mmCIF file of C-alpha atoms in Angstrom:
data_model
loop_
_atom_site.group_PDB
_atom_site.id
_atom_site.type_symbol
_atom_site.label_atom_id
_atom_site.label_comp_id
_atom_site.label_asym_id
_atom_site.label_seq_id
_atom_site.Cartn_x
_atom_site.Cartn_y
_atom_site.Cartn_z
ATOM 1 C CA UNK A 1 -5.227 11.763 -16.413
ATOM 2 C CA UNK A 2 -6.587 9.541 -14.072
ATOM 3 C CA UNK A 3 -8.565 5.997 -13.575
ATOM 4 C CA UNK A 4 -12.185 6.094 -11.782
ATOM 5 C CA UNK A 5 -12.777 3.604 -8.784
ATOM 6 C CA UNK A 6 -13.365 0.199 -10.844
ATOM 7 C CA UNK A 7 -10.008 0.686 -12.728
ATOM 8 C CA UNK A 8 -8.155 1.849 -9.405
ATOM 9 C CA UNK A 9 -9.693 -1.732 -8.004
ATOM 10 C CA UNK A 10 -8.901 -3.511 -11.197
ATOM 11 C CA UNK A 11 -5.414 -2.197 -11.457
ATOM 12 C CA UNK A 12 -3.910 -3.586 -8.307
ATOM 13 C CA UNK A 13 -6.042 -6.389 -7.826
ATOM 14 C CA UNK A 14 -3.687 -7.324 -11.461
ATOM 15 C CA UNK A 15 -0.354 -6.037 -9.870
ATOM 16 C CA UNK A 16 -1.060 -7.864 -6.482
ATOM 17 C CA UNK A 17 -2.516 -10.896 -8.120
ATOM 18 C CA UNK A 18 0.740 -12.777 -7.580
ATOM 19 C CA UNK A 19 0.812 -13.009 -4.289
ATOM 20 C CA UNK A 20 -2.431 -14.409 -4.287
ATOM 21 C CA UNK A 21 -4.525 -13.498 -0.890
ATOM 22 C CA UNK A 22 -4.241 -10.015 -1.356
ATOM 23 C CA UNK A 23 -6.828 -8.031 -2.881
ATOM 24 C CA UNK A 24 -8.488 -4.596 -2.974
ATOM 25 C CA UNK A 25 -12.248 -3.831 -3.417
ATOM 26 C CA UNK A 26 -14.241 -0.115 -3.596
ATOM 27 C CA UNK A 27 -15.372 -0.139 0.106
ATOM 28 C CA UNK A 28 -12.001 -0.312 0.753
ATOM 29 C CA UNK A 29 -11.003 2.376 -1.100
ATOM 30 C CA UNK A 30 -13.893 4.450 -0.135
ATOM 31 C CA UNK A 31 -13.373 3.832 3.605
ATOM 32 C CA UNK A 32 -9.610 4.704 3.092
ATOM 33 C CA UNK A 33 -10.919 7.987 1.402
ATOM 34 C CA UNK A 34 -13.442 8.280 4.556
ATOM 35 C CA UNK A 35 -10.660 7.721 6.932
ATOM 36 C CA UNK A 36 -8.211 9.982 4.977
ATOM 37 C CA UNK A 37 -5.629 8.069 3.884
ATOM 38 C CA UNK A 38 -5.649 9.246 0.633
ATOM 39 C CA UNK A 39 -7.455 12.071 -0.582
ATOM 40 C CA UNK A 40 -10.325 11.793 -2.262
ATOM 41 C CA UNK A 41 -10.197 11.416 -5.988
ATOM 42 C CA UNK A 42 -10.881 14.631 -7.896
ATOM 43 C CA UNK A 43 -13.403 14.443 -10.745
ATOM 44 C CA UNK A 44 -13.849 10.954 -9.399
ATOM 45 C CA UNK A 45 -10.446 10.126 -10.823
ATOM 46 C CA UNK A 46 -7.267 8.762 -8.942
ATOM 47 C CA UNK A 47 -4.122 9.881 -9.432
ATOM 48 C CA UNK A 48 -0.873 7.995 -9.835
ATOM 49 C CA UNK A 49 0.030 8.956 -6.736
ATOM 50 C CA UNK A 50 -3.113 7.894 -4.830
ATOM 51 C CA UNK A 51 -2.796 4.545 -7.182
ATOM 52 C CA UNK A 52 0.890 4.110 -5.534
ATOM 53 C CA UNK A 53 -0.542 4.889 -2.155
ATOM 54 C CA UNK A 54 -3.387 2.691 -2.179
ATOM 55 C CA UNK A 55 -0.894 -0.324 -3.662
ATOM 56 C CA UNK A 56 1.097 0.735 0.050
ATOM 57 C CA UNK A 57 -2.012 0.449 1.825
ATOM 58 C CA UNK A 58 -3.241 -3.230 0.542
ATOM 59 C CA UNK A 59 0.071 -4.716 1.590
ATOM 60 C CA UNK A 60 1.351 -2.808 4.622
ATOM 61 C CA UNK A 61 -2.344 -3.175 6.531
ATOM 62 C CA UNK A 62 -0.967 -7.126 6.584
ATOM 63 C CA UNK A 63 1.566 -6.237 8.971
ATOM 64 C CA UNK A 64 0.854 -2.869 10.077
ATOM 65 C CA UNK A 65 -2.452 -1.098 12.169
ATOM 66 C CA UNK A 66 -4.251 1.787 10.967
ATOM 67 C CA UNK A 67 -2.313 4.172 13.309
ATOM 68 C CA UNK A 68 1.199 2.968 12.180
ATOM 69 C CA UNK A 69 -0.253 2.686 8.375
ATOM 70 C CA UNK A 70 -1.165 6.251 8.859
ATOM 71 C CA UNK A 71 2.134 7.616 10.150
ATOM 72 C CA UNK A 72 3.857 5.665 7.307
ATOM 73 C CA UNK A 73 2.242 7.401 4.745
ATOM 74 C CA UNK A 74 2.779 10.515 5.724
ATOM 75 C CA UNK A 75 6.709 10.064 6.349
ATOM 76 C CA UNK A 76 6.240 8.757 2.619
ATOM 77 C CA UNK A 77 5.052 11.809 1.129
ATOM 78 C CA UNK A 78 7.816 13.942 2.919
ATOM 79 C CA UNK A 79 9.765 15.967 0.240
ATOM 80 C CA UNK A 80 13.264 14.612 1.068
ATOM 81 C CA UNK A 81 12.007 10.767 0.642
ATOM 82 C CA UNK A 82 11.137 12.077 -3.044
ATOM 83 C CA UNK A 83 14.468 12.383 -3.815
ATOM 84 C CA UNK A 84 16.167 8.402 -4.930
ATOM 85 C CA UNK A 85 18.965 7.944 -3.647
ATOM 86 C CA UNK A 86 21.141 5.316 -1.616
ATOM 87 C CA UNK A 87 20.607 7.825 1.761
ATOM 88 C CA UNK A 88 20.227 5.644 4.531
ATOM 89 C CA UNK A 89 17.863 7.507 6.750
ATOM 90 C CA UNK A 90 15.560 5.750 9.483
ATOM 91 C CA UNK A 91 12.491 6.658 7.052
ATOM 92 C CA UNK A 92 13.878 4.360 4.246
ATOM 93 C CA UNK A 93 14.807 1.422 7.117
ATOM 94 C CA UNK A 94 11.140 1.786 8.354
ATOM 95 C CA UNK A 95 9.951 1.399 4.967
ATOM 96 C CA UNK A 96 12.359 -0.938 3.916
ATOM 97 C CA UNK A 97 11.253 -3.165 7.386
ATOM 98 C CA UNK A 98 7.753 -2.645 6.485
ATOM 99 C CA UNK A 99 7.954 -4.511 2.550
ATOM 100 C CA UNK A 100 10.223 -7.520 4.504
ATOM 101 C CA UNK A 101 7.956 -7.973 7.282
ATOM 102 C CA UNK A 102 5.431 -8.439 4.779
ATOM 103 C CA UNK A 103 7.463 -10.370 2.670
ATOM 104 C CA UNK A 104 8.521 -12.711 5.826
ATOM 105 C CA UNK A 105 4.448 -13.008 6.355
ATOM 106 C CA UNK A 106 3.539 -14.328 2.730
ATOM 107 C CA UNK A 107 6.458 -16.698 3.619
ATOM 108 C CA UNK A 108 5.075 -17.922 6.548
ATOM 109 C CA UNK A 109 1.634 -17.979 4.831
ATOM 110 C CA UNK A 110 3.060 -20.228 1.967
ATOM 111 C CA UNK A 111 4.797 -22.449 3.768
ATOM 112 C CA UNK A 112 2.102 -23.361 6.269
ATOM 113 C CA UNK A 113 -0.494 -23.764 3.916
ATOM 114 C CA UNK A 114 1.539 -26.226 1.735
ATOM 115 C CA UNK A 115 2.182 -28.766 4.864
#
C-alpha cells in the first residue's frame, strides 16, 4: 500500500515541520520524478521507500547539488548499506557527514536569525 502525491507532500511536510524552513511541495516531487531521482510512483502511489527517499532529498539538497544528491542516493540503495550494522564503511561516513552538515546548517540558520 501506498500514499498518492498530496499525502507523500503532507507526510513530510509533518515529519520535517520541526525544523521549520524545510518543506516539500508536488512540483518538487514531480520534477524529482522528471529528473529520476526516484521512480515514478506506480498506480500513482509512493512507496515507503520512495517516501524515505524523498524525506533524503528535502534535507540533503540544503547542503548538497543535484549531482552529489544523485550519487548519494544511489550508494543508498546499494544492497550491503541494507544491512544495519555498526560497519564503518566510507558510504555510512558520507552519509553520516551529509545529516551533520545539515545539522551544522540549521545551526547556523538558528543562531543568526535570533541575533
Amino acid at each position: 500500500m501506498g500514499l498518492y502525491l498530496k499525502q507523500v507532500v503532507n507526510y513530510i511536510n509533518q515529519c520535517l515541520a520541526p525544523l521549520g524552513n524545510i518543506k516539500i511541495t508536488s512540483s518538487m516531487v514531480s520534477n524529482y520524478v522528471k529528473h529520476d531521482l526516484i521512480a515514478s510512483p506506480e498506480g500513482r502511489l509512493y512507496s515507503r521507500e520512495q517516501i524515505a527517499t524523498l524525506l533524503f532529498i528535502t534535507i540533503a539538497k540544503n547542503v548538497m547539488d543535484q549531482e552529489d544528491l544523485r550519487k548519494a542516493i544511489a550508494i543508498q540503495q546499494k544492497k550491503e548499506l541494507q544491512k544495519i550494522g555498526h560497519d564503518n564503511t566510507s558510504q555510512k561516513q558520507m552519509l553520516r557527514n551529509v545529516i551533520m552538515a545539515f545539522a551544522y546548517r540549521e545551526y547556523l540558520y538558528q543562531f543568526f536569525k535570533e541575533i
